[in-house]
PDB file of C-alpha atoms in Angstrom:
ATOM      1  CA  UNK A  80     -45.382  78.909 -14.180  1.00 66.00           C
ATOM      2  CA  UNK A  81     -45.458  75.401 -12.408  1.00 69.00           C
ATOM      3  CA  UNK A  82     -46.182  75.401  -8.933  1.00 81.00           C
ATOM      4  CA  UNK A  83     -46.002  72.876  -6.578  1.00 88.00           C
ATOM      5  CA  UNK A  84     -47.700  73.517  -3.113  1.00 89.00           C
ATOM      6  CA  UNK A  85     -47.875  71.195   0.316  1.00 91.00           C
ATOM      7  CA  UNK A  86     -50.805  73.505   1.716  1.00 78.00           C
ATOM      8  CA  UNK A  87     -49.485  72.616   5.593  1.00 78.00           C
ATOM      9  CA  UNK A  88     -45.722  73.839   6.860  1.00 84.00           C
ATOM     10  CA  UNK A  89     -46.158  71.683   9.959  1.00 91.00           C
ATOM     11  CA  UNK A  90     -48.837  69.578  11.487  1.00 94.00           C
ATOM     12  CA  UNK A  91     -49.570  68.193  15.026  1.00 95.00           C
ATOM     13  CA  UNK A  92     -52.021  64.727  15.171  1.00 96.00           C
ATOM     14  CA  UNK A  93     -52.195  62.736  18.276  1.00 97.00           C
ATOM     15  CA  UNK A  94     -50.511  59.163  17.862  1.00 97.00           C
ATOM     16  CA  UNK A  95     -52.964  56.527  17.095  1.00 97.00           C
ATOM     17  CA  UNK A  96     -54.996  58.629  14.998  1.00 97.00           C
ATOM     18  CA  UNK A  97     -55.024  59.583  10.772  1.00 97.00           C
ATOM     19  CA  UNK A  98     -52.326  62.283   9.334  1.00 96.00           C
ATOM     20  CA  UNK A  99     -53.675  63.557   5.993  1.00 96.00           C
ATOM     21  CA  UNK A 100     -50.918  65.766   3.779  1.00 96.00           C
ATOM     22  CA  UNK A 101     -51.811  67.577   1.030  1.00 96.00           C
ATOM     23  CA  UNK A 102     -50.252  68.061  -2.482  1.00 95.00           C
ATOM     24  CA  UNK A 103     -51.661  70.387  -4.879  1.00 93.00           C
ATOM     25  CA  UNK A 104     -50.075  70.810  -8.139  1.00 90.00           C
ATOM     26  CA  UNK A 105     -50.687  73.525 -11.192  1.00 84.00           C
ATOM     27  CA  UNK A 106     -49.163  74.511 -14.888  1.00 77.00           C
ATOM     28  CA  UNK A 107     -48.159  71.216 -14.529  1.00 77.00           C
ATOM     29  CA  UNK A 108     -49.130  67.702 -16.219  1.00 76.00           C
ATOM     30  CA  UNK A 109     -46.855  64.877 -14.687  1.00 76.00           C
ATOM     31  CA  UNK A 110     -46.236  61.292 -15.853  1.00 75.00           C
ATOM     32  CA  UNK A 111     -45.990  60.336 -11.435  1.00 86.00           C
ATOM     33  CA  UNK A 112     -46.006  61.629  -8.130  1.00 89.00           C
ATOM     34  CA  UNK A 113     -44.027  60.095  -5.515  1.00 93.00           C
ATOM     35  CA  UNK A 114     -44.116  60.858  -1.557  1.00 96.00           C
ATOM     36  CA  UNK A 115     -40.820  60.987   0.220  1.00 97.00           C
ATOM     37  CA  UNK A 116     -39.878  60.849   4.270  1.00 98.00           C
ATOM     38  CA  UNK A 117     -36.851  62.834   5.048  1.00 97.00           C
ATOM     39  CA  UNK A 118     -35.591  63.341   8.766  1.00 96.00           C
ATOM     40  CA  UNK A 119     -33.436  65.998  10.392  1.00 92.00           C
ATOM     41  CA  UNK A 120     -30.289  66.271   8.338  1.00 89.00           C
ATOM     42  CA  UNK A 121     -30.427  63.217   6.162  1.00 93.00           C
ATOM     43  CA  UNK A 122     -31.581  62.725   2.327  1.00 96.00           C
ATOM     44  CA  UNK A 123     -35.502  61.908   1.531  1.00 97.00           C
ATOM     45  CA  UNK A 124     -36.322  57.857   1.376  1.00 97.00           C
ATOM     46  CA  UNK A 125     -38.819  57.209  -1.165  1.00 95.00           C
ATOM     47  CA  UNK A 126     -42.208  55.702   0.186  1.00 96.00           C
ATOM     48  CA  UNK A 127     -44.846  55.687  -2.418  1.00 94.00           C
ATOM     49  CA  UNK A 128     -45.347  56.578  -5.813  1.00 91.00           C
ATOM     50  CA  UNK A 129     -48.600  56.345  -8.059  1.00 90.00           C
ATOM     51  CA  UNK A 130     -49.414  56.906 -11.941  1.00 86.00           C
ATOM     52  CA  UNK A 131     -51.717  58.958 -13.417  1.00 82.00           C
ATOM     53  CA  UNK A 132     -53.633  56.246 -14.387  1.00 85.00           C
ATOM     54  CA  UNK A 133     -54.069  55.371 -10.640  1.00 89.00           C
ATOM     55  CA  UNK A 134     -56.318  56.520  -8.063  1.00 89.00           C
ATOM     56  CA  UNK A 135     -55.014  55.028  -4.930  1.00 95.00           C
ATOM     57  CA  UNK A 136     -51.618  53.149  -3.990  1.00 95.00           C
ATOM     58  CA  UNK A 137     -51.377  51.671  -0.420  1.00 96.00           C
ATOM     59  CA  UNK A 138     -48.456  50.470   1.843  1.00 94.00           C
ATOM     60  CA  UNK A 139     -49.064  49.266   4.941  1.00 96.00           C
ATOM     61  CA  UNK A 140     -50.119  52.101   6.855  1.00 97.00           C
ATOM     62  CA  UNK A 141     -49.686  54.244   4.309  1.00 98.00           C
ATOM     63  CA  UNK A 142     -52.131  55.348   1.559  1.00 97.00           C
ATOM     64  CA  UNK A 143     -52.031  57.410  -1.772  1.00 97.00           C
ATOM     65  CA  UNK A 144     -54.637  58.803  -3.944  1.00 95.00           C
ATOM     66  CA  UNK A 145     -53.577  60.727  -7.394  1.00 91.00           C
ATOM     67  CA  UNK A 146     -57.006  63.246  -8.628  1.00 89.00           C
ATOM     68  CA  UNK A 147     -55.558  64.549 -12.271  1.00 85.00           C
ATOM     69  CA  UNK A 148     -58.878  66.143 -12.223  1.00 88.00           C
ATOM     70  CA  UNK A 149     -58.151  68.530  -9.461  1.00 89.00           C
ATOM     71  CA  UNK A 150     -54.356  68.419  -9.634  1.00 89.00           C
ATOM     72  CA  UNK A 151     -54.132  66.948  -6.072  1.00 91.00           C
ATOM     73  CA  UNK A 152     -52.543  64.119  -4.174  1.00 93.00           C
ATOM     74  CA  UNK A 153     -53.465  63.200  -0.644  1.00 96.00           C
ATOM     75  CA  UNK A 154     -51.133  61.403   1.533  1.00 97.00           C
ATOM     76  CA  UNK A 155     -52.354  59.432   4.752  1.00 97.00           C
ATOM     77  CA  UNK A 156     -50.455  57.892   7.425  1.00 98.00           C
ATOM     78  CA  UNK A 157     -52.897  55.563   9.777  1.00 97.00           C
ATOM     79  CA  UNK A 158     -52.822  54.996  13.294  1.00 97.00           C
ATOM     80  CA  UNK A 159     -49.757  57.363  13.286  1.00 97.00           C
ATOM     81  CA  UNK A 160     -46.642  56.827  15.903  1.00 97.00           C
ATOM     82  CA  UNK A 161     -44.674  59.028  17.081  1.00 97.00           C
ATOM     83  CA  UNK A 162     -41.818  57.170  14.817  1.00 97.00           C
ATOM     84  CA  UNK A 163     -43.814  58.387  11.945  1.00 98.00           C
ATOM     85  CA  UNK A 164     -42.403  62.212  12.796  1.00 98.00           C
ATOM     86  CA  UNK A 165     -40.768  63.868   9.718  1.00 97.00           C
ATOM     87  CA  UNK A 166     -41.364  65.907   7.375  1.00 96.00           C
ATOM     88  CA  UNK A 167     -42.944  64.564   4.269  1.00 97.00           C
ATOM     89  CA  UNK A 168     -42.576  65.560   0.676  1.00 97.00           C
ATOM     90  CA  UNK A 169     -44.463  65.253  -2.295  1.00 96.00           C
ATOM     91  CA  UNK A 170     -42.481  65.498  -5.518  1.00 94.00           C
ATOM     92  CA  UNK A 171     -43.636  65.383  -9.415  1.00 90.00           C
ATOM     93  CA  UNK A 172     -41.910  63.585 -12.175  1.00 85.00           C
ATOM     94  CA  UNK A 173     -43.247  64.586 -15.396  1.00 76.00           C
ATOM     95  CA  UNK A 174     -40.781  62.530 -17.373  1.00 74.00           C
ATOM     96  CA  UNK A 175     -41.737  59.684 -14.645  1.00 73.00           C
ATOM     97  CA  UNK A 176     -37.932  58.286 -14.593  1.00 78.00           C
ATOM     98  CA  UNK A 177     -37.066  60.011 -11.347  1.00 82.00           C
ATOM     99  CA  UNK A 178     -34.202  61.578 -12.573  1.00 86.00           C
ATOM    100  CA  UNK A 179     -36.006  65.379 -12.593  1.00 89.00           C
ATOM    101  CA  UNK A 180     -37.867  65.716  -9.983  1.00 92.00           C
ATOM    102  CA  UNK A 181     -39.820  68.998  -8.855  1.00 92.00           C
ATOM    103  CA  UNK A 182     -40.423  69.030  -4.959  1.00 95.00           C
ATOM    104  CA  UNK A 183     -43.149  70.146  -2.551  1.00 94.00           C
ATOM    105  CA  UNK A 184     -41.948  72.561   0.372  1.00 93.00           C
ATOM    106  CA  UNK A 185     -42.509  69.911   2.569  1.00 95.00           C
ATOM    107  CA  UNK A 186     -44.909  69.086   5.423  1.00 96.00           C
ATOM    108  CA  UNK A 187     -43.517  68.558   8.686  1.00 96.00           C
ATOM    109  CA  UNK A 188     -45.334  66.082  10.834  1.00 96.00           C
ATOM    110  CA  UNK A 189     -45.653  65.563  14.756  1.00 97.00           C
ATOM    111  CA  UNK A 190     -46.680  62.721  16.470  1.00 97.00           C
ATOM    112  CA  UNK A 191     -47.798  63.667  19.938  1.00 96.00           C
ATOM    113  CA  UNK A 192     -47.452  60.344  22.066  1.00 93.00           C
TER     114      UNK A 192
ATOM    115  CA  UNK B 319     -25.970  46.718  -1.434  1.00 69.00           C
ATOM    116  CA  UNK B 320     -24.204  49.742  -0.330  1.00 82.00           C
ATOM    117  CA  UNK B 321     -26.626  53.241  -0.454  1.00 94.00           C
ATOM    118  CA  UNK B 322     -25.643  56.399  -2.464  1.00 97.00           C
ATOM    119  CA  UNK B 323     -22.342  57.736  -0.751  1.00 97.00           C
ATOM    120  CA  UNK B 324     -21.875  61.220  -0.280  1.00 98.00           C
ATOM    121  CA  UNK B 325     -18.504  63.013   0.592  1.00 97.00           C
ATOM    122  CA  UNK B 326     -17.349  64.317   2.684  1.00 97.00           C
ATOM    123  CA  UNK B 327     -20.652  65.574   4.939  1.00 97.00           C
ATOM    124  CA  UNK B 328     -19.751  68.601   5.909  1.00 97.00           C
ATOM    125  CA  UNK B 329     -17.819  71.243   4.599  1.00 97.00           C
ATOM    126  CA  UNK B 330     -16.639  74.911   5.480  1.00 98.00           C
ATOM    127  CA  UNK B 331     -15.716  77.311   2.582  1.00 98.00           C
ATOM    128  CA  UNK B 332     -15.003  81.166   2.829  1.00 98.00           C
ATOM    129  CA  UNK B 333     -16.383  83.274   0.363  1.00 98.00           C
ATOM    130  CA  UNK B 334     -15.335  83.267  -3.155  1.00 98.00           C
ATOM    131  CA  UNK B 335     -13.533  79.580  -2.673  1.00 98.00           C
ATOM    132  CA  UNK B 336     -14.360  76.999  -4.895  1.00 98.00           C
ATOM    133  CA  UNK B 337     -16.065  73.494  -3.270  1.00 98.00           C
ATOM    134  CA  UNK B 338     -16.290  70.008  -5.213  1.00 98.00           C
ATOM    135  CA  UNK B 339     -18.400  67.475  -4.029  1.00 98.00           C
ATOM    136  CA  UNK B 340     -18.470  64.253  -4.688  1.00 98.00           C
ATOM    137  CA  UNK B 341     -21.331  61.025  -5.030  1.00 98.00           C
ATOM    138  CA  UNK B 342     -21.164  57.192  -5.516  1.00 98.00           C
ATOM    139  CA  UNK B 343     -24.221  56.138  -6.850  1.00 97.00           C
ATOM    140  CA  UNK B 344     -25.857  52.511  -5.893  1.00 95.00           C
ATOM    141  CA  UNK B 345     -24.051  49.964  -7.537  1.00 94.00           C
ATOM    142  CA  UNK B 346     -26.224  49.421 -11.024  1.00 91.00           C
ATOM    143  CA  UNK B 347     -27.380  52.933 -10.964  1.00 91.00           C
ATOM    144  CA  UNK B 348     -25.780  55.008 -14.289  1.00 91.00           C
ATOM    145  CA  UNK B 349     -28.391  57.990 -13.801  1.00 92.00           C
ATOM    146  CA  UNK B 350     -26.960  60.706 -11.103  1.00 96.00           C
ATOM    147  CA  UNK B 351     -29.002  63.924  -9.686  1.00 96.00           C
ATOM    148  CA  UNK B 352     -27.835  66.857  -7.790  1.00 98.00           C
ATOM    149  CA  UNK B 353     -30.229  68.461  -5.573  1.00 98.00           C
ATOM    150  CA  UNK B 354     -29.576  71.988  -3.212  1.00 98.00           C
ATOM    151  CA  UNK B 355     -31.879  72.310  -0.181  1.00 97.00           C
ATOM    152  CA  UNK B 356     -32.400  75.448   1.595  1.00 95.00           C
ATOM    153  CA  UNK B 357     -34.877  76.097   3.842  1.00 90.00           C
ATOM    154  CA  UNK B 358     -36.113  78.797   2.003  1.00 87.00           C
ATOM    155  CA  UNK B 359     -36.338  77.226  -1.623  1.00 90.00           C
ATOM    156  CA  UNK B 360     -36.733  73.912  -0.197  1.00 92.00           C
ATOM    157  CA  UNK B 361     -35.437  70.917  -2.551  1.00 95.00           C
ATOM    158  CA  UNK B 362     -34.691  72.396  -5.908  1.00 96.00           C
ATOM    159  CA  UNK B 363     -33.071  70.477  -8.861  1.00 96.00           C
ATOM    160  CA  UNK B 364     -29.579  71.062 -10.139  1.00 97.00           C
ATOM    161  CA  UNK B 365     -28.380  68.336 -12.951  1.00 95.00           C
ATOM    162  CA  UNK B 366     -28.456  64.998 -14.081  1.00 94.00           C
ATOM    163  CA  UNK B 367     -26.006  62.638 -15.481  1.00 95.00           C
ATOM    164  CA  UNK B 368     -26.445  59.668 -17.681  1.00 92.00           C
ATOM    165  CA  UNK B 369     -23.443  58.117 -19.089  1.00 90.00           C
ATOM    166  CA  UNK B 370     -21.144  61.012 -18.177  1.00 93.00           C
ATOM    167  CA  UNK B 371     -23.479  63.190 -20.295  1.00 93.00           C
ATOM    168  CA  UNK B 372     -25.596  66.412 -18.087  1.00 93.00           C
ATOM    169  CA  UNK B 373     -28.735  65.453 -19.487  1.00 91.00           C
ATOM    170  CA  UNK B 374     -31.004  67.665 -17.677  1.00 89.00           C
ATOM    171  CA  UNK B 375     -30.665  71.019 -16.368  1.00 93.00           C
ATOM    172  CA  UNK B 376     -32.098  73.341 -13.549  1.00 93.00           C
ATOM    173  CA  UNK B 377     -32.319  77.053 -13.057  1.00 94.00           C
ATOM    174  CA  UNK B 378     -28.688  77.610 -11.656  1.00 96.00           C
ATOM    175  CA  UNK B 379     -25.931  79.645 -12.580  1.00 96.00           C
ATOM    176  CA  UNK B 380     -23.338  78.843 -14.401  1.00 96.00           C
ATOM    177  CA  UNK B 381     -20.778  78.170 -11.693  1.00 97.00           C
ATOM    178  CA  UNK B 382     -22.646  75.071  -9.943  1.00 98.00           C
ATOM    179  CA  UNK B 383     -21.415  72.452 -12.651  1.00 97.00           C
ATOM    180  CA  UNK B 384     -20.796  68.616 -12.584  1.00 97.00           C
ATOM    181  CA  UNK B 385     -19.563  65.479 -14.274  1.00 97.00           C
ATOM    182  CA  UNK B 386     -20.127  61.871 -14.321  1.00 97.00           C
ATOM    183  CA  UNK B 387     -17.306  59.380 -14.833  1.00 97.00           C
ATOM    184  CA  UNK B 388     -17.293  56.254 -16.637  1.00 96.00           C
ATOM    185  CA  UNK B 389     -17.883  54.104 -12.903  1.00 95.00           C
ATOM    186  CA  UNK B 390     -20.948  56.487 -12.411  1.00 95.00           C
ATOM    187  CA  UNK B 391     -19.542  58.434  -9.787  1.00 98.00           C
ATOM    188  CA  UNK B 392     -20.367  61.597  -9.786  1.00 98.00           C
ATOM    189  CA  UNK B 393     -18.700  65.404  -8.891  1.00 98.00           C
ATOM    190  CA  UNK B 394     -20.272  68.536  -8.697  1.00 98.00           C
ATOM    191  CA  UNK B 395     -18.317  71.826  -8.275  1.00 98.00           C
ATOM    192  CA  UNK B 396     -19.148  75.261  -6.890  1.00 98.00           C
ATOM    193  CA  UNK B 397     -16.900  78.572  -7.752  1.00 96.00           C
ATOM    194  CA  UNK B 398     -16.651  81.427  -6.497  1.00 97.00           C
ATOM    195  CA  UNK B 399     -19.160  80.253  -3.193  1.00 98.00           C
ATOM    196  CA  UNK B 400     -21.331  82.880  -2.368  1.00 98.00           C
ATOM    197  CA  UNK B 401     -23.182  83.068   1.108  1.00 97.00           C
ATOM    198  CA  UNK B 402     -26.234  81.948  -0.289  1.00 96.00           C
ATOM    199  CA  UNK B 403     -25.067  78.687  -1.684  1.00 98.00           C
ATOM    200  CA  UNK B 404     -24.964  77.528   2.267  1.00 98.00           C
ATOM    201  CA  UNK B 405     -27.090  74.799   1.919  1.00 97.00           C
ATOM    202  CA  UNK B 406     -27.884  70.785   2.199  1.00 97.00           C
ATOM    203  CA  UNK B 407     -26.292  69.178  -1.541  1.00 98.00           C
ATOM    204  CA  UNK B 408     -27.936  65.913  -2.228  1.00 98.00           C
ATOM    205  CA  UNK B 409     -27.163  63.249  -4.818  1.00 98.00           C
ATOM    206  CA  UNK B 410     -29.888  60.736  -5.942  1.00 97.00           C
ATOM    207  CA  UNK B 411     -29.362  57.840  -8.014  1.00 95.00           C
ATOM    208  CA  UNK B 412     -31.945  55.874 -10.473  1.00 91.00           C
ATOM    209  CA  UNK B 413     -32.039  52.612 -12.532  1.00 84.00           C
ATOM    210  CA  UNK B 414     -33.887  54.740 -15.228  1.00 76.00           C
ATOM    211  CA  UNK B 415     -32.255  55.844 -18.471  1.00 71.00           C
ATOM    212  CA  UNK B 416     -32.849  58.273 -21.012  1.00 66.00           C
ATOM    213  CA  UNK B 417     -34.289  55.773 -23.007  1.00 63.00           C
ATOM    214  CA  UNK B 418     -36.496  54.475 -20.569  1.00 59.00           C
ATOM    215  CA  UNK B 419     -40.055  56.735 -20.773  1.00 56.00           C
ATOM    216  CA  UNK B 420     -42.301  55.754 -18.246  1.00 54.00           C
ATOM    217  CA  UNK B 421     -39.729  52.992 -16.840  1.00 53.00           C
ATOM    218  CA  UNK B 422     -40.573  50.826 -13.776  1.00 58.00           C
ATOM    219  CA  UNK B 423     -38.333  51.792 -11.345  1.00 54.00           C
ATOM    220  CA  UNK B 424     -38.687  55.493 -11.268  1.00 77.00           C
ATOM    221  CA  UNK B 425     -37.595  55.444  -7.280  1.00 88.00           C
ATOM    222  CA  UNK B 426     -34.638  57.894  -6.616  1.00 93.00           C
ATOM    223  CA  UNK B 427     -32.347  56.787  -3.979  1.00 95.00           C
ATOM    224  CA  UNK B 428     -31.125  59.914  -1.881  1.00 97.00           C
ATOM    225  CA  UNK B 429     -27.530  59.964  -0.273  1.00 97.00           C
ATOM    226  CA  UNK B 430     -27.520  61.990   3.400  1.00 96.00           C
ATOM    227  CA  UNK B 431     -26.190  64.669   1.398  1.00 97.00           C
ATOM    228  CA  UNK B 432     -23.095  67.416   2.354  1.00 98.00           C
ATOM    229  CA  UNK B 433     -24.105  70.465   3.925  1.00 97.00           C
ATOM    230  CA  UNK B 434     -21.929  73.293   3.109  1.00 98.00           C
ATOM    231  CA  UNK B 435     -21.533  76.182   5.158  1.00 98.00           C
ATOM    232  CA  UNK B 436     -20.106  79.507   3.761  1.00 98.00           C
ATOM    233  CA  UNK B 437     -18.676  82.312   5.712  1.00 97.00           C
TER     234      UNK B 437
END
């Protein structure tokens, strides 16, 4: 069956340096993967999304790399802030018009100041 | 441009009541998508509507169902609420259409969602 995993619940990084999510992926062949940002009681904001074709999408301070090879997607935040607290969430669109989209668990991130 | 509107935000239901929630999609936006969240299943996919056709389906039973109106809006209704539908409902709208594969804007646009209790 398709499976979806974010292999971290929560993680703690002290601000200023690199947060690193990961987003593993199996029984599963999608068209995109998008990152989303979702904070205590509101909906996820989309940040990022790369093709298949593409290795690596940046924004800013954020970067995205797409291996098809070993189903993975890696999601870094540089010189973090404590702003950058959330909990992320990597989702898969195999149809890649965002209207189905299969979600991660979710990694919840801490900025310690 | 006004964001995906969700009413109302929170809601209280007793058992075996019936709930119907209700989205405005982004101005432009014809595709709607229901999502529950639970902390326990996390984000998991409901429906989608296109044209005021369900054009995709997820794993739910039968008495989570929804419509789509000819303005876009959106309604999804629960019967016969069961404690374990206590959860976080979200609606996401899209510029993408069925007959769109592969389109460019492939960004869903989250409301902040209703969270439904039920006791």
């Amino acid at each position: 069956s398709q499976k979806i995993e974010q292999n971290s619940e929560a993680l703690n990084i002290q601000e200023g340096k690199t947060a690193t999510l990961t987003c593993n992926y199996t029984n599963y062949s999608p068209a995109y993967l998008q990152w989303y940002r979702q904070d205590p009681g509101r909906g996820p904001v989309f940040l990022l999304l790369i093709r298949e074709n593409e290795k690596e999408k940046r924004k800013e301070r954020l970067k995205v790399t797409f291996d098809t090879t070993l189903k993975q997607s890696l999601f870094h935040i540089t010189a973090s802030q404590p702003a950058d607290s959330a909990t992320y969430l990597c989702a898969l669109d195999a149809q890649g018009s965002a209207r189905q989209l299969t979600f991660g668990s979710g990694t919840q991130l801490t900025v310690l100041p | 441009k006004a964001g995906v509107t969700q009413t109302p935000r929170y809601l209280i239901k007793t058992r075996g009541q019936q709930v119907t929630l209700s989205c405005s999609p982004i101005s432009g936006h014809r595709s709607v998508s229901w999502y529950q969240q639970t902390p326990g299943q996390g984000l998991q996919f409901l429906f989608e509507y296109f044209s005021e056709t369900q054009r995709n389906k997820g794993n739910f039973p039968g008495r989570f169902s929804g419509r789509q109106f000819s303005n876009s809006r959106s309604e999804m209704n629960v019967s016969t609420l069961e404690l374990g539908d206590s959860a976080l409902y979200l609606c996401a709208s899209s510029l993408s259409n069925p007959g769109s594969h592969r389109a460019m804007n492939t960004e869903a646009f989250f409301g902040q969602g209703t969270r439904l209790t039920v006791v």
